[in-house]
Every structure is written in C-alpha cells, then in structure tokens.
Amino acid sequence: MTKFDIQTLLIESFEDYKLDNTERRALADKLATAELKADDLSYLRNQSFSLVQQIIRESGDALQALKWLEQVIKQLDKARGGDGEVLAESWFSPGNSCVNGIRHQLKRAAKSVDICVFTIADDDLTEAILATHKRGVKVRIITDNDKINDVGSDIDYLARQGIEIKLDNTSYHMHHKFALFDGERLINGSFNWMRSASKYNSEDITLTDDGRHVQAFSRHFEQLWHYFPNYSH
C-alpha cells in the first residue's frame, strides 16, 4: 500500500464531500498497515488541501468539503503519531452491530488479541477468532470455568486449535466482557459473546483507543492471566 493508493482512496471518498464511518475505518486501516514515512503523510495532507481548494475555487461549496478535510486530517495525524481524535464508537444489540464490530477488530489485529469474557458461544465470533489465530496473531482468552461445558460453548474447540486459554476456577464468575487488540484498542460492555446476545438481548459494546482505558484494562488482563490456571482439554 503506497501513498498513491491512499491518495486514490481519498479522491474516491471526496466525491460526495463526506468521510462516512465506513470510509473513515477503511482509511484508518490502510494508514495503520501502510507504514508510510512522514514525507508521505505530508504529501497526502497537501493533496487533501488541494482537493478542497479546487472545490472552493470552482463552486464555492466550502462547508461540506472542509468537514471532509477535518476528518481526513485527523486520521493522518493519528498515523503520524500525533494526538489526533480519540476513537470512540458504540454498538448495540439486538442486531449484528456488536458481532460485526468485534469481527472487524479481530480482522484488523496485527500482533495480539486478549479476550476476557464470560463465555464464547457464537460460531461467527469463534470462526473470526480462529482465523485471527491462524494468521499468526497471538490470541489469549480468559473465561469462566462454569460455562465451558454449556451446550454451544466453543472454548474447548478453540483450545484444541492451539489457542491459549485460562479459566477462572474460583467459586465465583469471570463476568468481564472486554477485549484488547494490539494493545492499542479496547472493546468493553455488557455484550455476551453468544448468539442469543445478538438475536434477543439488549446489550452494548464501546470501542476506544484512549490510552488511559487501554492501559488500565491491559494491566488488569495481565493480572488475571498470571493468576488463573491454564485450561487443559
């Protein structure tokens, strides 16, 4: 992925003067994996300004173009390592938005995924976790020992595929529902990783890359990981 590929993406998104959520995520993903140099990012920044300047000269339709430019610059600043905009999205069920959001983050993960949940009993999520593991991403799961023998539980299956799993074997429950991706992004909320949560329940997940929350949950995951025993299947 070169700066010219990114430039093409910007030009295509500029056709309606809007950088919608899908386009913004696509741009963020491309920038995260492109490994562009500072000069490349400066080039893209300049090209973005040129697009807006051209529209202003030709039609005077500045407001929407400037809104597009604002969103693009925030993504470029994040890629450069600046403060940029803190990522914050929320998804709700019933419906597929929670599952789709989790799957997107699993697909985007490049180095590590740490999952701490009550149970995993949704085949779509299980397949996405396994695909992430097979790409060479380090996947770790902490879950509750009382749920592994439930009908539909995929924990034993994931363990047999070589994924590291630890169990809360206390008399209480591992009731967290959070996950960390590359140590940079966090999802957390009431959403249980099971099919009924998508089909019937009122649930929620919030995604953020705010370092304060990511670091706090990362520390807590490591504490739990060192405390609980390995799952032996």
PDB file of C-alpha atoms in Angstrom:
ATOM      1  CA  MET A   1       0.000   0.000   0.000  1.00  0.00           C
ATOM      2  CA  THR A   2       1.674   3.236  -1.196  1.00  0.00           C
ATOM      3  CA  LYS A   3       0.848   6.891  -0.656  1.00  0.00           C
ATOM      4  CA  PHE A   4      -0.671   6.912  -4.138  1.00  0.00           C
ATOM      5  CA  ASP A   5      -3.056   4.087  -3.176  1.00  0.00           C
ATOM      6  CA  ILE A   6      -4.112   6.150  -0.159  1.00  0.00           C
ATOM      7  CA  GLN A   7      -4.488   9.192  -2.408  1.00  0.00           C
ATOM      8  CA  THR A   8      -6.866   7.237  -4.647  1.00  0.00           C
ATOM      9  CA  LEU A   9      -8.912   6.288  -1.583  1.00  0.00           C
ATOM     10  CA  LEU A  10      -9.102   9.945  -0.566  1.00  0.00           C
ATOM     11  CA  ILE A  11     -10.203  11.043  -4.030  1.00  0.00           C
ATOM     12  CA  GLU A  12     -12.948   8.415  -4.091  1.00  0.00           C
ATOM     13  CA  SER A  13     -14.219   9.431  -0.651  1.00  0.00           C
ATOM     14  CA  PHE A  14     -14.237  13.106  -1.694  1.00  0.00           C
ATOM     15  CA  GLU A  15     -16.830  12.542  -4.429  1.00  0.00           C
ATOM     16  CA  ASP A  16     -19.689  13.319  -2.003  1.00  0.00           C
ATOM     17  CA  TYR A  17     -17.576  15.577   0.272  1.00  0.00           C
ATOM     18  CA  LYS A  18     -18.147  13.197   3.181  1.00  0.00           C
ATOM     19  CA  LEU A  19     -15.917  10.759   5.007  1.00  0.00           C
ATOM     20  CA  ASP A  20     -18.542   8.387   6.416  1.00  0.00           C
ATOM     21  CA  ASN A  21     -17.822   5.813   9.131  1.00  0.00           C
ATOM     22  CA  THR A  22     -17.060   3.027   6.648  1.00  0.00           C
ATOM     23  CA  GLU A  23     -14.655   5.229   4.680  1.00  0.00           C
ATOM     24  CA  ARG A  24     -13.052   6.509   7.876  1.00  0.00           C
ATOM     25  CA  ARG A  25     -12.424   2.971   9.149  1.00  0.00           C
ATOM     26  CA  ALA A  26     -11.043   1.935   5.758  1.00  0.00           C
ATOM     27  CA  LEU A  27      -8.696   4.920   5.731  1.00  0.00           C
ATOM     28  CA  ALA A  28      -7.551   4.234   9.299  1.00  0.00           C
ATOM     29  CA  ASP A  29      -6.905   0.562   8.468  1.00  0.00           C
ATOM     30  CA  LYS A  30      -4.913   1.420   5.326  1.00  0.00           C
ATOM     31  CA  LEU A  31      -2.832   4.023   7.149  1.00  0.00           C
ATOM     32  CA  ALA A  32      -2.182   1.621  10.038  1.00  0.00           C
ATOM     33  CA  THR A  33      -0.744  -1.042   7.732  1.00  0.00           C
ATOM     34  CA  ALA A  34       0.934   1.101   5.047  1.00  0.00           C
ATOM     35  CA  GLU A  35       3.960   2.129   7.179  1.00  0.00           C
ATOM     36  CA  LEU A  36       4.210   5.484   5.421  1.00  0.00           C
ATOM     37  CA  LYS A  37       7.019   7.907   6.123  1.00  0.00           C
ATOM     38  CA  ALA A  38       6.483  11.433   7.432  1.00  0.00           C
ATOM     39  CA  ASP A  39       7.053  12.816   3.929  1.00  0.00           C
ATOM     40  CA  ASP A  40       4.352  10.520   2.540  1.00  0.00           C
ATOM     41  CA  LEU A  41       1.868  11.715   5.162  1.00  0.00           C
ATOM     42  CA  SER A  42       2.765  15.333   4.394  1.00  0.00           C
ATOM     43  CA  TYR A  43       2.144  14.627   0.717  1.00  0.00           C
ATOM     44  CA  LEU A  44      -1.291  13.193   1.472  1.00  0.00           C
ATOM     45  CA  ARG A  45      -2.093  16.148   3.714  1.00  0.00           C
ATOM     46  CA  ASN A  46      -1.159  18.582   0.928  1.00  0.00           C
ATOM     47  CA  GLN A  47      -3.187  16.640  -1.642  1.00  0.00           C
ATOM     48  CA  SER A  48      -6.218  16.730   0.654  1.00  0.00           C
ATOM     49  CA  PHE A  49      -5.953  20.515   0.953  1.00  0.00           C
ATOM     50  CA  SER A  50      -5.587  20.761  -2.828  1.00  0.00           C
ATOM     51  CA  LEU A  51      -8.843  18.869  -3.359  1.00  0.00           C
ATOM     52  CA  VAL A  52     -10.724  21.228  -1.073  1.00  0.00           C
ATOM     53  CA  GLN A  53      -9.107  24.345  -2.541  1.00  0.00           C
ATOM     54  CA  GLN A  54     -10.140  23.251  -6.019  1.00  0.00           C
ATOM     55  CA  ILE A  55     -13.781  22.832  -4.979  1.00  0.00           C
ATOM     56  CA  ILE A  56     -13.803  26.236  -3.290  1.00  0.00           C
ATOM     57  CA  ARG A  57     -12.393  27.901  -6.420  1.00  0.00           C
ATOM     58  CA  GLU A  58     -14.794  26.138  -8.777  1.00  0.00           C
ATOM     59  CA  SER A  59     -18.087  26.104  -6.872  1.00  0.00           C
ATOM     60  CA  GLY A  60     -17.684  27.932  -3.601  1.00  0.00           C
ATOM     61  CA  ASP A  61     -19.203  24.897  -1.800  1.00  0.00           C
ATOM     62  CA  ALA A  62     -16.787  25.077   1.113  1.00  0.00           C
ATOM     63  CA  LEU A  63     -18.614  23.822   4.191  1.00  0.00           C
ATOM     64  CA  GLN A  64     -19.003  20.127   3.315  1.00  0.00           C
ATOM     65  CA  ALA A  65     -15.533  19.991   1.768  1.00  0.00           C
ATOM     66  CA  LEU A  66     -13.995  21.440   4.911  1.00  0.00           C
ATOM     67  CA  LYS A  67     -15.812  18.897   7.075  1.00  0.00           C
ATOM     68  CA  TRP A  68     -14.344  16.127   4.901  1.00  0.00           C
ATOM     69  CA  LEU A  69     -10.896  17.698   5.223  1.00  0.00           C
ATOM     70  CA  GLU A  70     -11.190  17.857   9.010  1.00  0.00           C
ATOM     71  CA  GLN A  71     -11.891  14.116   9.238  1.00  0.00           C
ATOM     72  CA  VAL A  72      -9.064  13.216   6.835  1.00  0.00           C
ATOM     73  CA  ILE A  73      -6.515  15.353   8.702  1.00  0.00           C
ATOM     74  CA  LYS A  74      -7.448  13.696  11.997  1.00  0.00           C
ATOM     75  CA  GLN A  75      -6.714  10.268  10.509  1.00  0.00           C
ATOM     76  CA  LEU A  76      -3.411  11.463   9.012  1.00  0.00           C
ATOM     77  CA  ASP A  77      -2.383  12.995  12.333  1.00  0.00           C
ATOM     78  CA  LYS A  78      -3.104   9.713  14.101  1.00  0.00           C
ATOM     79  CA  ALA A  79      -0.968   7.856  11.560  1.00  0.00           C
ATOM     80  CA  ARG A  80       1.828  10.354  12.168  1.00  0.00           C
ATOM     81  CA  GLY A  81       1.604   9.679  15.906  1.00  0.00           C
ATOM     82  CA  GLY A  82       0.026  12.961  16.893  1.00  0.00           C
ATOM     83  CA  ASP A  83      -2.799  13.363  19.356  1.00  0.00           C
ATOM     84  CA  GLY A  84      -5.494  13.258  16.690  1.00  0.00           C
ATOM     85  CA  GLU A  85      -9.013  12.201  17.558  1.00  0.00           C
ATOM     86  CA  VAL A  86      -9.659   9.595  20.208  1.00  0.00           C
ATOM     87  CA  LEU A  87     -11.506   6.662  18.693  1.00  0.00           C
ATOM     88  CA  ALA A  88     -14.932   6.173  20.254  1.00  0.00           C
ATOM     89  CA  GLU A  89     -17.736   4.038  18.857  1.00  0.00           C
ATOM     90  CA  SER A  90     -20.672   2.255  20.482  1.00  0.00           C
ATOM     91  CA  TRP A  91     -22.690  -0.695  19.179  1.00  0.00           C
ATOM     92  CA  PHE A  92     -25.930  -2.196  20.400  1.00  0.00           C
ATOM     93  CA  SER A  93     -27.989  -5.374  20.136  1.00  0.00           C
ATOM     94  CA  PRO A  94     -30.335  -6.994  19.240  1.00  0.00           C
ATOM     95  CA  GLY A  95     -28.838  -6.934  15.776  1.00  0.00           C
ATOM     96  CA  ASN A  96     -25.470  -7.614  14.211  1.00  0.00           C
ATOM     97  CA  SER A  97     -23.589  -4.411  15.011  1.00  0.00           C
ATOM     98  CA  CYS A  98     -21.804  -5.841  18.073  1.00  0.00           C
ATOM     99  CA  VAL A  99     -20.713  -9.032  16.321  1.00  0.00           C
ATOM    100  CA  ASN A 100     -19.666  -7.129  13.198  1.00  0.00           C
ATOM    101  CA  GLY A 101     -17.687  -4.664  15.285  1.00  0.00           C
ATOM    102  CA  ILE A 102     -15.833  -7.450  17.103  1.00  0.00           C
ATOM    103  CA  ARG A 103     -15.118  -9.270  13.849  1.00  0.00           C
ATOM    104  CA  HIS A 104     -13.753  -6.079  12.296  1.00  0.00           C
ATOM    105  CA  GLN A 105     -11.344  -5.574  15.199  1.00  0.00           C
ATOM    106  CA  LEU A 106     -10.248  -9.221  15.041  1.00  0.00           C
ATOM    107  CA  LYS A 107      -9.589  -8.885  11.317  1.00  0.00           C
ATOM    108  CA  ARG A 108      -7.660  -5.670  11.872  1.00  0.00           C
ATOM    109  CA  ALA A 109      -5.448  -7.095  14.651  1.00  0.00           C
ATOM    110  CA  ALA A 110      -1.830  -7.492  13.584  1.00  0.00           C
ATOM    111  CA  LYS A 111       0.034  -8.635  16.701  1.00  0.00           C
ATOM    112  CA  SER A 112      -2.150  -9.661  19.624  1.00  0.00           C
ATOM    113  CA  VAL A 113      -5.705 -10.179  20.832  1.00  0.00           C
ATOM    114  CA  ASP A 114      -6.530 -10.582  24.529  1.00  0.00           C
ATOM    115  CA  ILE A 115     -10.118 -11.645  25.252  1.00  0.00           C
ATOM    116  CA  CYS A 116     -11.667 -11.762  28.730  1.00  0.00           C
ATOM    117  CA  VAL A 117     -15.285 -12.917  28.590  1.00  0.00           C
ATOM    118  CA  PHE A 118     -17.877 -14.953  30.461  1.00  0.00           C
ATOM    119  CA  THR A 119     -18.275 -17.386  27.559  1.00  0.00           C
ATOM    120  CA  ILE A 120     -17.868 -17.760  23.793  1.00  0.00           C
ATOM    121  CA  ALA A 121     -20.799 -19.461  22.099  1.00  0.00           C
ATOM    122  CA  ASP A 122     -21.281 -17.676  18.789  1.00  0.00           C
ATOM    123  CA  ASP A 123     -19.976 -19.559  15.749  1.00  0.00           C
ATOM    124  CA  ASP A 124     -19.366 -16.339  13.792  1.00  0.00           C
ATOM    125  CA  LEU A 125     -17.122 -14.967  16.534  1.00  0.00           C
ATOM    126  CA  THR A 126     -15.434 -18.338  17.031  1.00  0.00           C
ATOM    127  CA  GLU A 127     -14.567 -18.523  13.333  1.00  0.00           C
ATOM    128  CA  ALA A 128     -13.213 -14.959  13.420  1.00  0.00           C
ATOM    129  CA  ILE A 129     -11.077 -15.715  16.488  1.00  0.00           C
ATOM    130  CA  LEU A 130      -9.709 -18.857  14.866  1.00  0.00           C
ATOM    131  CA  ALA A 131      -8.942 -17.022  11.613  1.00  0.00           C
ATOM    132  CA  THR A 132      -7.039 -14.403  13.594  1.00  0.00           C
ATOM    133  CA  HIS A 133      -5.044 -17.131  15.359  1.00  0.00           C
ATOM    134  CA  LYS A 134      -4.230 -18.808  12.026  1.00  0.00           C
ATOM    135  CA  ARG A 135      -2.839 -15.512  10.684  1.00  0.00           C
ATOM    136  CA  GLY A 136      -0.166 -15.715  13.355  1.00  0.00           C
ATOM    137  CA  VAL A 137      -1.721 -13.179  15.729  1.00  0.00           C
ATOM    138  CA  LYS A 138      -1.193 -14.131  19.375  1.00  0.00           C
ATOM    139  CA  VAL A 139      -4.618 -14.833  20.874  1.00  0.00           C
ATOM    140  CA  ARG A 140      -5.210 -15.301  24.606  1.00  0.00           C
ATOM    141  CA  ILE A 141      -8.574 -15.973  26.233  1.00  0.00           C
ATOM    142  CA  ILE A 142      -9.678 -15.838  29.871  1.00  0.00           C
ATOM    143  CA  THR A 143     -13.128 -17.267  30.563  1.00  0.00           C
ATOM    144  CA  ASP A 144     -15.319 -18.827  33.252  1.00  0.00           C
ATOM    145  CA  ASN A 145     -14.939 -22.498  34.152  1.00  0.00           C
ATOM    146  CA  ASP A 146     -18.663 -22.963  34.845  1.00  0.00           C
ATOM    147  CA  LYS A 147     -19.581 -22.136  31.237  1.00  0.00           C
ATOM    148  CA  ILE A 148     -17.194 -24.328  29.259  1.00  0.00           C
ATOM    149  CA  ASN A 149     -19.468 -27.370  29.352  1.00  0.00           C
ATOM    150  CA  ASP A 150     -22.604 -25.496  28.319  1.00  0.00           C
ATOM    151  CA  VAL A 151     -24.277 -26.565  25.090  1.00  0.00           C
ATOM    152  CA  GLY A 152     -22.850 -24.408  22.322  1.00  0.00           C
ATOM    153  CA  SER A 153     -19.684 -23.395  24.154  1.00  0.00           C
ATOM    154  CA  ASP A 154     -16.721 -23.124  21.774  1.00  0.00           C
ATOM    155  CA  ILE A 155     -13.988 -22.856  24.398  1.00  0.00           C
ATOM    156  CA  ASP A 156     -12.839 -26.474  24.156  1.00  0.00           C
ATOM    157  CA  TYR A 157     -12.833 -26.264  20.354  1.00  0.00           C
ATOM    158  CA  LEU A 158     -10.669 -23.125  20.405  1.00  0.00           C
ATOM    159  CA  ALA A 159      -8.277 -24.731  22.891  1.00  0.00           C
ATOM    160  CA  ARG A 160      -7.893 -27.750  20.617  1.00  0.00           C
ATOM    161  CA  GLN A 161      -6.909 -25.405  17.790  1.00  0.00           C
ATOM    162  CA  GLY A 162      -3.936 -24.241  19.844  1.00  0.00           C
ATOM    163  CA  ILE A 163      -5.299 -21.016  21.345  1.00  0.00           C
ATOM    164  CA  GLU A 164      -4.079 -20.230  24.874  1.00  0.00           C
ATOM    165  CA  ILE A 165      -6.949 -20.260  27.357  1.00  0.00           C
ATOM    166  CA  LYS A 166      -7.095 -19.744  31.114  1.00  0.00           C
ATOM    167  CA  LEU A 167     -10.065 -20.413  33.406  1.00  0.00           C
ATOM    168  CA  ASP A 168     -11.491 -18.629  36.390  1.00  0.00           C
ATOM    169  CA  ASN A 169     -11.773 -21.696  38.587  1.00  0.00           C
ATOM    170  CA  THR A 170     -12.964 -19.861  41.680  1.00  0.00           C
ATOM    171  CA  SER A 171     -16.421 -20.333  43.192  1.00  0.00           C
ATOM    172  CA  TYR A 172     -17.382 -17.030  41.594  1.00  0.00           C
ATOM    173  CA  HIS A 173     -17.638 -15.950  37.951  1.00  0.00           C
ATOM    174  CA  MET A 174     -15.416 -14.383  35.313  1.00  0.00           C
ATOM    175  CA  HIS A 175     -18.068 -11.898  34.250  1.00  0.00           C
ATOM    176  CA  HIS A 176     -15.942  -9.471  32.243  1.00  0.00           C
ATOM    177  CA  LYS A 177     -16.734  -8.857  28.573  1.00  0.00           C
ATOM    178  CA  PHE A 178     -13.746  -6.989  27.192  1.00  0.00           C
ATOM    179  CA  ALA A 179     -11.041  -7.496  24.598  1.00  0.00           C
ATOM    180  CA  LEU A 180      -7.806  -5.739  23.649  1.00  0.00           C
ATOM    181  CA  PHE A 181      -6.389  -5.552  20.139  1.00  0.00           C
ATOM    182  CA  ASP A 182      -2.657  -4.966  19.544  1.00  0.00           C
ATOM    183  CA  GLY A 183      -2.522  -3.339  22.977  1.00  0.00           C
ATOM    184  CA  GLU A 184      -3.995  -0.247  21.308  1.00  0.00           C
ATOM    185  CA  ARG A 185      -7.765  -0.675  21.118  1.00  0.00           C
ATOM    186  CA  LEU A 186     -10.308  -1.789  23.704  1.00  0.00           C
ATOM    187  CA  ILE A 187     -13.871  -3.021  23.477  1.00  0.00           C
ATOM    188  CA  ASN A 188     -15.921  -3.294  26.642  1.00  0.00           C
ATOM    189  CA  GLY A 189     -19.587  -3.522  27.533  1.00  0.00           C
ATOM    190  CA  SER A 190     -22.403  -5.810  28.580  1.00  0.00           C
ATOM    191  CA  PHE A 191     -22.407  -7.821  25.338  1.00  0.00           C
ATOM    192  CA  ASN A 192     -22.014 -11.582  25.889  1.00  0.00           C
ATOM    193  CA  TRP A 193     -20.160 -13.400  23.119  1.00  0.00           C
ATOM    194  CA  MET A 194     -23.037 -15.749  22.386  1.00  0.00           C
ATOM    195  CA  ARG A 195     -25.718 -15.943  19.699  1.00  0.00           C
ATOM    196  CA  SER A 196     -28.643 -15.049  21.977  1.00  0.00           C
ATOM    197  CA  ALA A 197     -26.996 -11.700  22.808  1.00  0.00           C
ATOM    198  CA  SER A 198     -27.241 -10.689  19.142  1.00  0.00           C
ATOM    199  CA  LYS A 199     -30.676 -12.152  18.500  1.00  0.00           C
ATOM    200  CA  TYR A 200     -32.617 -11.205  21.601  1.00  0.00           C
ATOM    201  CA  ASN A 201     -30.813  -9.269  24.319  1.00  0.00           C
ATOM    202  CA  SER A 202     -30.392  -5.542  24.815  1.00  0.00           C
ATOM    203  CA  GLU A 203     -26.599  -5.318  25.012  1.00  0.00           C
ATOM    204  CA  ASP A 204     -23.830  -2.821  24.282  1.00  0.00           C
ATOM    205  CA  ILE A 205     -20.149  -2.517  23.397  1.00  0.00           C
ATOM    206  CA  THR A 206     -17.966   0.584  23.310  1.00  0.00           C
ATOM    207  CA  LEU A 207     -14.731   0.726  21.309  1.00  0.00           C
ATOM    208  CA  THR A 208     -11.946   3.155  22.196  1.00  0.00           C
ATOM    209  CA  ASP A 209      -8.234   3.692  21.705  1.00  0.00           C
ATOM    210  CA  ASP A 210      -7.972   6.076  24.659  1.00  0.00           C
ATOM    211  CA  GLY A 211      -4.664   5.079  26.217  1.00  0.00           C
ATOM    212  CA  ARG A 212      -5.912   5.610  29.767  1.00  0.00           C
ATOM    213  CA  HIS A 213      -8.557   2.916  29.397  1.00  0.00           C
ATOM    214  CA  VAL A 214      -6.452   0.615  27.211  1.00  0.00           C
ATOM    215  CA  GLN A 215      -3.581   0.612  29.699  1.00  0.00           C
ATOM    216  CA  ALA A 216      -5.858   0.029  32.684  1.00  0.00           C
ATOM    217  CA  PHE A 217      -7.562  -2.957  31.063  1.00  0.00           C
ATOM    218  CA  SER A 218      -4.226  -4.289  29.791  1.00  0.00           C
ATOM    219  CA  ARG A 219      -2.814  -4.277  33.322  1.00  0.00           C
ATOM    220  CA  HIS A 220      -5.914  -6.000  34.656  1.00  0.00           C
ATOM    221  CA  PHE A 221      -5.786  -8.658  31.945  1.00  0.00           C
ATOM    222  CA  GLU A 222      -2.156  -9.436  32.776  1.00  0.00           C
ATOM    223  CA  GLN A 223      -3.003  -9.739  36.473  1.00  0.00           C
ATOM    224  CA  LEU A 224      -5.787 -12.204  35.706  1.00  0.00           C
ATOM    225  CA  TRP A 225      -3.652 -14.091  33.188  1.00  0.00           C
ATOM    226  CA  HIS A 226      -0.930 -14.736  35.757  1.00  0.00           C
ATOM    227  CA  TYR A 227      -3.427 -15.641  38.472  1.00  0.00           C
ATOM    228  CA  PHE A 228      -5.637 -18.216  36.748  1.00  0.00           C
ATOM    229  CA  PRO A 229      -4.584 -21.732  35.619  1.00  0.00           C
ATOM    230  CA  ASN A 230      -4.328 -22.983  32.056  1.00  0.00           C
ATOM    231  CA  TYR A 231      -7.268 -24.800  30.542  1.00  0.00           C
ATOM    232  CA  SER A 232      -6.328 -28.405  29.882  1.00  0.00           C
ATOM    233  CA  HIS A 233      -8.616 -30.124  27.372  1.00  0.00           C
TER     234      HIS A 233
END
